Amino acid sequence: MKIRSTTPLQITDRFGAQAAFASLRLPDGTEAAVPAEHAAAIYVNEQPAFRVVCTPALLPQLALGRLLTEGWIASADEVEQIAVCAEGAKVQVYLRHPLPTRRAAAQEVASCCTDNIALGSPVELQPLRPVPGLALQPEWVQTLTTAMHAGLPLYRATRAVHSCFVLHKGEIVFACEDLGRHNALDKAVGCAVLAGLPLAECVLYTSGRVPLDMVRKAIRAGVPVLVSKSMPTVQSAELAAEYGLQLVCGRKFPKV
């Protein structure tokens, strides 16, 4: 997948970010920091595409990453504009080309990740393609496992969110958190794409499980390696092997 050094798309984010967590008194009388849920609808060329329940930050990156990893687009070059309203309830994505007419009515498909909903796609999804090869260095995995063990700020505060890192040439360049592992990965991919980072040279590290849908996301993003604290399924391991994705699972600190 080719990504230019700069992404010529316009982003208007009137929402920005809100408080990611709050201190609440729980029913058992104890106080704890708990993460905030934020619901947003993602529209593509004025058509409803996804409903996401996420942490209230990085909505443009989430939308861009979601369209790429779900196969709605093959490259950020297809996107002309992303606009987020002041309430953060609506994310409008405008492509440089029209969407084909729906062949069937939209159908809501629930995700296992929080309360996310994927609407029946009006587009012919991008086919899966083999990912490029990358010589994975053992010290890169050590860098990632150490960072994941240390935890990101929201996880350290709440112990209730997922994380995803983007590593490029041995350096962690993006670290994203969200209620769901899908959202965290999409935000990380969106950050990398907006920065013009070549995903073909990157490694993703997710804190979550690695079933088929997570492997499919990594393949569509075009990353060569997906590392996880958790284990894959039989089917996800087979899909990774079929498309050349290096799947490195069960890597918790201090393992390498």
PDB file of C-alpha atoms in Angstrom:
ATOM      1  CA  MET A   1       0.000   0.000   0.000  1.00  0.00           C
ATOM      2  CA  LYS A   2       1.469   3.329  -1.058  1.00  0.00           C
ATOM      3  CA  ILE A   3       1.144   6.304   1.258  1.00  0.00           C
ATOM      4  CA  ARG A   4       2.554   9.675   0.365  1.00  0.00           C
ATOM      5  CA  SER A   5       4.867  11.571   2.678  1.00  0.00           C
ATOM      6  CA  THR A   6       2.128  14.126   3.294  1.00  0.00           C
ATOM      7  CA  THR A   7      -1.586  13.427   3.251  1.00  0.00           C
ATOM      8  CA  PRO A   8      -3.445  16.138   1.270  1.00  0.00           C
ATOM      9  CA  LEU A   9      -6.725  15.986   3.115  1.00  0.00           C
ATOM     10  CA  GLN A  10      -8.459  18.653   5.138  1.00  0.00           C
ATOM     11  CA  ILE A  11      -9.407  17.993   8.756  1.00  0.00           C
ATOM     12  CA  THR A  12     -11.867  20.182  10.631  1.00  0.00           C
ATOM     13  CA  ASP A  13     -12.197  18.964  14.200  1.00  0.00           C
ATOM     14  CA  ARG A  14     -14.488  21.244  16.212  1.00  0.00           C
ATOM     15  CA  PHE A  15     -14.783  18.662  18.987  1.00  0.00           C
ATOM     16  CA  GLY A  16     -11.150  17.975  19.786  1.00  0.00           C
ATOM     17  CA  ALA A  17     -11.001  15.881  22.946  1.00  0.00           C
ATOM     18  CA  GLN A  18     -12.931  15.663  26.189  1.00  0.00           C
ATOM     19  CA  ALA A  19     -12.091  14.198  29.603  1.00  0.00           C
ATOM     20  CA  ALA A  20     -11.160  10.553  29.115  1.00  0.00           C
ATOM     21  CA  PHE A  21     -12.170   9.436  32.600  1.00  0.00           C
ATOM     22  CA  ALA A  22     -13.847  10.570  35.815  1.00  0.00           C
ATOM     23  CA  SER A  23     -13.609   9.634  39.460  1.00  0.00           C
ATOM     24  CA  LEU A  24     -16.833   7.975  40.598  1.00  0.00           C
ATOM     25  CA  ARG A  25     -18.163   6.357  43.737  1.00  0.00           C
ATOM     26  CA  LEU A  26     -19.010   2.766  42.860  1.00  0.00           C
ATOM     27  CA  PRO A  27     -22.006   0.822  44.260  1.00  0.00           C
ATOM     28  CA  ASP A  28     -19.736  -0.896  46.790  1.00  0.00           C
ATOM     29  CA  GLY A  29     -18.816   2.507  48.235  1.00  0.00           C
ATOM     30  CA  THR A  30     -15.291   2.676  46.838  1.00  0.00           C
ATOM     31  CA  GLU A  31     -14.047   5.413  44.540  1.00  0.00           C
ATOM     32  CA  ALA A  32     -12.403   4.615  41.241  1.00  0.00           C
ATOM     33  CA  ALA A  33     -11.343   6.272  38.010  1.00  0.00           C
ATOM     34  CA  VAL A  34     -13.547   4.986  35.211  1.00  0.00           C
ATOM     35  CA  PRO A  35     -13.260   5.705  31.479  1.00  0.00           C
ATOM     36  CA  ALA A  36     -15.777   7.840  29.615  1.00  0.00           C
ATOM     37  CA  GLU A  37     -17.826   6.505  26.708  1.00  0.00           C
ATOM     38  CA  HIS A  38     -18.473   8.673  23.683  1.00  0.00           C
ATOM     39  CA  ALA A  39     -20.830   7.770  20.840  1.00  0.00           C
ATOM     40  CA  ALA A  40     -20.271   9.059  17.321  1.00  0.00           C
ATOM     41  CA  ALA A  41     -21.704   8.323  13.893  1.00  0.00           C
ATOM     42  CA  ILE A  42     -19.303   8.141  10.959  1.00  0.00           C
ATOM     43  CA  TYR A  43     -20.741   9.204   7.604  1.00  0.00           C
ATOM     44  CA  VAL A  44     -19.061   8.708   4.241  1.00  0.00           C
ATOM     45  CA  ASN A  45     -20.214  11.022   1.454  1.00  0.00           C
ATOM     46  CA  GLU A  46     -23.305  11.808   3.570  1.00  0.00           C
ATOM     47  CA  GLN A  47     -24.184   8.114   3.941  1.00  0.00           C
ATOM     48  CA  PRO A  48     -24.148   6.430   7.382  1.00  0.00           C
ATOM     49  CA  ALA A  49     -21.287   3.962   7.646  1.00  0.00           C
ATOM     50  CA  PHE A  50     -20.405   3.199  11.288  1.00  0.00           C
ATOM     51  CA  ARG A  51     -21.545   3.984  14.784  1.00  0.00           C
ATOM     52  CA  VAL A  52     -18.676   3.908  17.248  1.00  0.00           C
ATOM     53  CA  VAL A  53     -18.540   3.991  21.017  1.00  0.00           C
ATOM     54  CA  CYS A  54     -15.075   5.144  21.952  1.00  0.00           C
ATOM     55  CA  THR A  55     -13.009   7.351  24.209  1.00  0.00           C
ATOM     56  CA  PRO A  56     -13.653  11.041  23.368  1.00  0.00           C
ATOM     57  CA  ALA A  57     -10.436  11.817  21.480  1.00  0.00           C
ATOM     58  CA  LEU A  58      -8.804  11.366  18.053  1.00  0.00           C
ATOM     59  CA  LEU A  59     -12.102  11.037  16.197  1.00  0.00           C
ATOM     60  CA  PRO A  60     -10.647  11.977  12.760  1.00  0.00           C
ATOM     61  CA  GLN A  61      -7.901   9.394  13.199  1.00  0.00           C
ATOM     62  CA  LEU A  62     -10.448   6.791  14.290  1.00  0.00           C
ATOM     63  CA  ALA A  63     -12.625   7.446  11.238  1.00  0.00           C
ATOM     64  CA  LEU A  64      -9.721   7.330   8.804  1.00  0.00           C
ATOM     65  CA  GLY A  65      -8.261   4.207  10.346  1.00  0.00           C
ATOM     66  CA  ARG A  66     -11.660   2.506  10.402  1.00  0.00           C
ATOM     67  CA  LEU A  67     -12.285   3.151   6.701  1.00  0.00           C
ATOM     68  CA  LEU A  68      -8.868   1.776   5.806  1.00  0.00           C
ATOM     69  CA  THR A  69      -8.892  -1.308   8.022  1.00  0.00           C
ATOM     70  CA  GLU A  70     -12.476  -2.197   7.121  1.00  0.00           C
ATOM     71  CA  GLY A  71     -11.771  -2.007   3.394  1.00  0.00           C
ATOM     72  CA  TRP A  72     -13.841   1.035   2.463  1.00  0.00           C
ATOM     73  CA  ILE A  73     -10.727   2.710   1.062  1.00  0.00           C
ATOM     74  CA  ALA A  74      -7.350   1.433  -0.096  1.00  0.00           C
ATOM     75  CA  SER A  75      -5.443   4.631   0.659  1.00  0.00           C
ATOM     76  CA  ALA A  76      -5.792   7.949   2.452  1.00  0.00           C
ATOM     77  CA  ASP A  77      -5.368   9.549  -0.976  1.00  0.00           C
ATOM     78  CA  GLU A  78      -9.042   8.738  -1.565  1.00  0.00           C
ATOM     79  CA  VAL A  79     -10.131  11.013   1.307  1.00  0.00           C
ATOM     80  CA  GLU A  80     -10.693  14.701   0.642  1.00  0.00           C
ATOM     81  CA  GLN A  81     -12.034  15.939   3.977  1.00  0.00           C
ATOM     82  CA  ILE A  82     -12.889  14.814   7.500  1.00  0.00           C
ATOM     83  CA  ALA A  83     -15.120  17.064   9.591  1.00  0.00           C
ATOM     84  CA  VAL A  84     -16.123  16.518  13.216  1.00  0.00           C
ATOM     85  CA  CYS A  85     -18.997  18.547  14.676  1.00  0.00           C
ATOM     86  CA  ALA A  86     -18.651  20.529  17.899  1.00  0.00           C
ATOM     87  CA  GLU A  87     -20.451  17.845  19.932  1.00  0.00           C
ATOM     88  CA  GLY A  88     -18.377  15.064  18.406  1.00  0.00           C
ATOM     89  CA  ALA A  89     -21.550  13.177  17.579  1.00  0.00           C
ATOM     90  CA  LYS A  90     -21.028  13.192  13.820  1.00  0.00           C
ATOM     91  CA  VAL A  91     -17.882  12.583  11.794  1.00  0.00           C
ATOM     92  CA  GLN A  92     -18.276  13.408   8.115  1.00  0.00           C
ATOM     93  CA  VAL A  93     -15.808  11.844   5.698  1.00  0.00           C
ATOM     94  CA  TYR A  94     -15.819  13.019   2.097  1.00  0.00           C
ATOM     95  CA  LEU A  95     -14.078  10.933  -0.529  1.00  0.00           C
ATOM     96  CA  ARG A  96     -12.680  12.130  -3.835  1.00  0.00           C
ATOM     97  CA  HIS A  97     -14.959   9.685  -5.640  1.00  0.00           C
ATOM     98  CA  PRO A  98     -18.644   8.795  -5.296  1.00  0.00           C
ATOM     99  CA  LEU A  99     -19.817   5.708  -3.502  1.00  0.00           C
ATOM    100  CA  PRO A 100     -21.625   3.149  -5.657  1.00  0.00           C
ATOM    101  CA  THR A 101     -25.364   2.782  -5.188  1.00  0.00           C
ATOM    102  CA  ARG A 102     -26.395   0.438  -2.443  1.00  0.00           C
ATOM    103  CA  ARG A 103     -27.198  -3.007  -3.724  1.00  0.00           C
ATOM    104  CA  ALA A 104     -29.190  -3.804  -0.598  1.00  0.00           C
ATOM    105  CA  ALA A 105     -30.662  -2.019   2.373  1.00  0.00           C
ATOM    106  CA  ALA A 106     -28.350  -1.238   5.253  1.00  0.00           C
ATOM    107  CA  GLN A 107     -28.141  -3.868   7.948  1.00  0.00           C
ATOM    108  CA  GLU A 108     -26.774  -3.278  11.412  1.00  0.00           C
ATOM    109  CA  VAL A 109     -24.057  -5.719  12.419  1.00  0.00           C
ATOM    110  CA  ALA A 110     -23.047  -5.602  16.054  1.00  0.00           C
ATOM    111  CA  SER A 111     -19.362  -5.663  16.961  1.00  0.00           C
ATOM    112  CA  CYS A 112     -17.935  -7.505  19.947  1.00  0.00           C
ATOM    113  CA  CYS A 113     -16.142  -4.269  20.812  1.00  0.00           C
ATOM    114  CA  THR A 114     -18.237  -2.121  23.216  1.00  0.00           C
ATOM    115  CA  ASP A 115     -21.400  -0.926  21.443  1.00  0.00           C
ATOM    116  CA  ASN A 116     -19.941  -0.405  17.977  1.00  0.00           C
ATOM    117  CA  ILE A 117     -22.207  -0.927  14.995  1.00  0.00           C
ATOM    118  CA  ALA A 118     -21.129  -1.473  11.397  1.00  0.00           C
ATOM    119  CA  LEU A 119     -23.856  -0.671   8.906  1.00  0.00           C
ATOM    120  CA  GLY A 120     -24.311  -2.718   5.757  1.00  0.00           C
ATOM    121  CA  SER A 121     -21.585  -1.493   3.434  1.00  0.00           C
ATOM    122  CA  PRO A 122     -22.709   0.459   0.348  1.00  0.00           C
ATOM    123  CA  VAL A 123     -19.297  -0.121  -1.198  1.00  0.00           C
ATOM    124  CA  GLU A 124     -17.450  -3.074  -2.622  1.00  0.00           C
ATOM    125  CA  LEU A 125     -14.890  -3.665   0.093  1.00  0.00           C
ATOM    126  CA  GLN A 126     -11.221  -3.729  -0.827  1.00  0.00           C
ATOM    127  CA  PRO A 127      -9.933  -7.283  -1.294  1.00  0.00           C
ATOM    128  CA  LEU A 128      -7.267  -8.616   1.000  1.00  0.00           C
ATOM    129  CA  ARG A 129      -3.789  -8.502  -0.488  1.00  0.00           C
ATOM    130  CA  PRO A 130      -0.506 -10.037   0.719  1.00  0.00           C
ATOM    131  CA  VAL A 131       1.403  -7.738   3.053  1.00  0.00           C
ATOM    132  CA  PRO A 132       5.065  -6.842   2.476  1.00  0.00           C
ATOM    133  CA  GLY A 133       7.845  -8.625   4.298  1.00  0.00           C
ATOM    134  CA  LEU A 134       9.787  -7.082   7.162  1.00  0.00           C
ATOM    135  CA  ALA A 135      12.781  -8.381   9.105  1.00  0.00           C
ATOM    136  CA  LEU A 136      11.440  -8.230  12.648  1.00  0.00           C
ATOM    137  CA  GLN A 137      14.171  -7.550  15.189  1.00  0.00           C
ATOM    138  CA  PRO A 138      13.859  -9.197  18.636  1.00  0.00           C
ATOM    139  CA  GLU A 139      14.706  -5.914  20.352  1.00  0.00           C
ATOM    140  CA  TRP A 140      11.697  -4.292  18.684  1.00  0.00           C
ATOM    141  CA  VAL A 141       9.399  -6.783  20.379  1.00  0.00           C
ATOM    142  CA  GLN A 142      11.187  -6.121  23.672  1.00  0.00           C
ATOM    143  CA  THR A 143      10.633  -2.372  23.235  1.00  0.00           C
ATOM    144  CA  LEU A 144       6.934  -2.945  22.648  1.00  0.00           C
ATOM    145  CA  THR A 145       6.404  -5.385  25.505  1.00  0.00           C
ATOM    146  CA  THR A 146       8.221  -3.065  27.905  1.00  0.00           C
ATOM    147  CA  ALA A 147       6.066  -0.116  26.856  1.00  0.00           C
ATOM    148  CA  MET A 148       2.873  -2.149  27.105  1.00  0.00           C
ATOM    149  CA  HIS A 149       3.864  -3.412  30.542  1.00  0.00           C
ATOM    150  CA  ALA A 150       4.424   0.173  31.720  1.00  0.00           C
ATOM    151  CA  GLY A 151       0.961   1.102  30.448  1.00  0.00           C
ATOM    152  CA  LEU A 152      -0.396   4.263  28.883  1.00  0.00           C
ATOM    153  CA  PRO A 153      -1.962   7.051  30.989  1.00  0.00           C
ATOM    154  CA  LEU A 154      -5.617   6.078  30.624  1.00  0.00           C
ATOM    155  CA  TYR A 155      -4.905   2.428  31.317  1.00  0.00           C
ATOM    156  CA  ARG A 156      -2.833   3.299  34.384  1.00  0.00           C
ATOM    157  CA  ALA A 157      -5.696   5.442  35.672  1.00  0.00           C
ATOM    158  CA  THR A 158      -8.573   3.057  34.976  1.00  0.00           C
ATOM    159  CA  ARG A 159      -7.249  -0.428  34.118  1.00  0.00           C
ATOM    160  CA  ALA A 160     -10.223  -0.599  31.769  1.00  0.00           C
ATOM    161  CA  VAL A 161      -9.051   0.216  28.228  1.00  0.00           C
ATOM    162  CA  HIS A 162      -7.070  -1.270  25.370  1.00  0.00           C
ATOM    163  CA  SER A 163      -3.873   0.060  23.830  1.00  0.00           C
ATOM    164  CA  CYS A 164      -2.191  -0.087  20.439  1.00  0.00           C
ATOM    165  CA  PHE A 165       1.347   0.978  19.532  1.00  0.00           C
ATOM    166  CA  VAL A 166       2.867   1.766  16.146  1.00  0.00           C
ATOM    167  CA  LEU A 167       6.568   1.004  15.920  1.00  0.00           C
ATOM    168  CA  HIS A 168       8.721   2.239  13.018  1.00  0.00           C
ATOM    169  CA  LYS A 169      12.376   1.262  12.680  1.00  0.00           C
ATOM    170  CA  GLY A 170      12.614   0.321  16.326  1.00  0.00           C
ATOM    171  CA  GLU A 171      10.921   3.431  17.713  1.00  0.00           C
ATOM    172  CA  ILE A 172       7.382   3.676  19.066  1.00  0.00           C
ATOM    173  CA  VAL A 173       5.941   6.615  17.149  1.00  0.00           C
ATOM    174  CA  PHE A 174       2.258   6.415  18.134  1.00  0.00           C
ATOM    175  CA  ALA A 175       0.463   5.026  21.178  1.00  0.00           C
ATOM    176  CA  CYS A 176      -3.335   5.063  21.292  1.00  0.00           C
ATOM    177  CA  GLU A 177      -5.893   3.981  23.867  1.00  0.00           C
ATOM    178  CA  ASP A 178      -9.585   3.251  23.616  1.00  0.00           C
ATOM    179  CA  LEU A 179     -12.416   1.295  25.192  1.00  0.00           C
ATOM    180  CA  GLY A 180     -12.150  -1.348  22.469  1.00  0.00           C
ATOM    181  CA  ARG A 181      -9.187  -3.012  20.799  1.00  0.00           C
ATOM    182  CA  HIS A 182     -10.627  -2.340  17.335  1.00  0.00           C
ATOM    183  CA  ASN A 183     -10.897   1.389  18.052  1.00  0.00           C
ATOM    184  CA  ALA A 184      -7.400   1.547  19.532  1.00  0.00           C
ATOM    185  CA  LEU A 185      -5.922  -0.112  16.451  1.00  0.00           C
ATOM    186  CA  ASP A 186      -7.903   2.128  14.103  1.00  0.00           C
ATOM    187  CA  LYS A 187      -6.765   5.263  15.941  1.00  0.00           C
ATOM    188  CA  ALA A 188      -3.144   4.122  15.768  1.00  0.00           C
ATOM    189  CA  VAL A 189      -3.409   3.371  12.050  1.00  0.00           C
ATOM    190  CA  GLY A 190      -5.145   6.709  11.443  1.00  0.00           C
ATOM    191  CA  CYS A 191      -2.392   8.578  13.283  1.00  0.00           C
ATOM    192  CA  ALA A 192       0.276   6.852  11.202  1.00  0.00           C
ATOM    193  CA  VAL A 193      -1.497   7.529   7.922  1.00  0.00           C
ATOM    194  CA  LEU A 194      -2.049  11.216   8.705  1.00  0.00           C
ATOM    195  CA  ALA A 195       1.640  11.532   9.543  1.00  0.00           C
ATOM    196  CA  GLY A 196       2.555  10.039   6.181  1.00  0.00           C
ATOM    197  CA  LEU A 197       4.231   7.067   7.854  1.00  0.00           C
ATOM    198  CA  PRO A 198       4.745   4.065   5.527  1.00  0.00           C
ATOM    199  CA  LEU A 199       2.694   1.334   7.164  1.00  0.00           C
ATOM    200  CA  ALA A 200       4.618  -1.239   5.134  1.00  0.00           C
ATOM    201  CA  GLU A 201       7.569  -0.483   7.441  1.00  0.00           C
ATOM    202  CA  CYS A 202       5.591  -0.584  10.696  1.00  0.00           C
ATOM    203  CA  VAL A 203       4.788  -3.021  13.465  1.00  0.00           C
ATOM    204  CA  LEU A 204       1.488  -2.897  15.381  1.00  0.00           C
ATOM    205  CA  TYR A 205       1.209  -4.072  18.977  1.00  0.00           C
ATOM    206  CA  THR A 206      -2.277  -4.620  20.399  1.00  0.00           C
ATOM    207  CA  SER A 207      -3.248  -5.335  23.972  1.00  0.00           C
ATOM    208  CA  GLY A 208      -6.307  -7.294  22.870  1.00  0.00           C
ATOM    209  CA  ARG A 209      -7.320 -10.670  21.507  1.00  0.00           C
ATOM    210  CA  VAL A 210      -6.422 -11.515  17.907  1.00  0.00           C
ATOM    211  CA  PRO A 211      -9.377 -13.191  16.189  1.00  0.00           C
ATOM    212  CA  LEU A 212     -10.078 -12.997  12.462  1.00  0.00           C
ATOM    213  CA  ASP A 213     -11.336  -9.422  12.440  1.00  0.00           C
ATOM    214  CA  MET A 214      -8.165  -8.042  14.039  1.00  0.00           C
ATOM    215  CA  VAL A 215      -5.907  -9.930  11.633  1.00  0.00           C
ATOM    216  CA  ARG A 216      -8.031  -8.752   8.717  1.00  0.00           C
ATOM    217  CA  LYS A 217      -7.640  -5.147   9.895  1.00  0.00           C
ATOM    218  CA  ALA A 218      -3.849  -5.459  10.012  1.00  0.00           C
ATOM    219  CA  ILE A 219      -3.745  -7.002   6.544  1.00  0.00           C
ATOM    220  CA  ARG A 220      -5.933  -4.251   5.077  1.00  0.00           C
ATOM    221  CA  ALA A 221      -3.708  -1.647   6.714  1.00  0.00           C
ATOM    222  CA  GLY A 222      -0.748  -3.238   4.961  1.00  0.00           C
ATOM    223  CA  VAL A 223       1.403  -3.701   8.059  1.00  0.00           C
ATOM    224  CA  PRO A 224       3.857  -6.632   7.949  1.00  0.00           C
ATOM    225  CA  VAL A 225       3.745  -7.543  11.659  1.00  0.00           C
ATOM    226  CA  LEU A 226       1.036  -7.692  14.337  1.00  0.00           C
ATOM    227  CA  VAL A 227       2.175  -8.355  17.902  1.00  0.00           C
ATOM    228  CA  SER A 228      -0.214  -9.051  20.789  1.00  0.00           C
ATOM    229  CA  LYS A 229      -0.239  -9.782  24.493  1.00  0.00           C
ATOM    230  CA  SER A 230      -2.952 -12.344  23.787  1.00  0.00           C
ATOM    231  CA  MET A 231      -3.247 -15.411  21.586  1.00  0.00           C
ATOM    232  CA  PRO A 232      -4.782 -15.868  18.117  1.00  0.00           C
ATOM    233  CA  THR A 233      -7.493 -18.241  17.016  1.00  0.00           C
ATOM    234  CA  VAL A 234      -6.902 -21.100  14.604  1.00  0.00           C
ATOM    235  CA  GLN A 235      -8.642 -19.165  11.852  1.00  0.00           C
ATOM    236  CA  SER A 236      -6.770 -15.904  12.451  1.00  0.00           C
ATOM    237  CA  ALA A 237      -3.409 -17.717  12.417  1.00  0.00           C
ATOM    238  CA  GLU A 238      -4.355 -19.368   9.119  1.00  0.00           C
ATOM    239  CA  LEU A 239      -5.439 -16.057   7.586  1.00  0.00           C
ATOM    240  CA  ALA A 240      -2.219 -14.365   8.698  1.00  0.00           C
ATOM    241  CA  ALA A 241      -0.147 -17.125   7.118  1.00  0.00           C
ATOM    242  CA  GLU A 242      -2.134 -16.930   3.885  1.00  0.00           C
ATOM    243  CA  TYR A 243      -1.403 -13.218   3.426  1.00  0.00           C
ATOM    244  CA  GLY A 244       2.106 -13.124   4.847  1.00  0.00           C
ATOM    245  CA  LEU A 245       1.307 -11.259   8.067  1.00  0.00           C
ATOM    246  CA  GLN A 246       3.808 -12.033  10.808  1.00  0.00           C
ATOM    247  CA  LEU A 247       1.695 -12.798  13.859  1.00  0.00           C
ATOM    248  CA  VAL A 248       3.637 -12.659  17.134  1.00  0.00           C
ATOM    249  CA  CYS A 249       1.294 -13.478  20.008  1.00  0.00           C
ATOM    250  CA  GLY A 250       1.419 -14.114  23.729  1.00  0.00           C
ATOM    251  CA  ARG A 251       4.188 -11.525  24.178  1.00  0.00           C
ATOM    252  CA  LYS A 252       3.899 -10.166  27.700  1.00  0.00           C
ATOM    253  CA  PHE A 253       6.695  -8.527  29.646  1.00  0.00           C
ATOM    254  CA  PRO A 254       9.412  -9.723  30.148  1.00  0.00           C
ATOM    255  CA  LYS A 255       9.191 -12.255  27.298  1.00  0.00           C
ATOM    256  CA  VAL A 256      10.864 -11.508  23.956  1.00  0.00           C
TER     257      VAL A 256
END
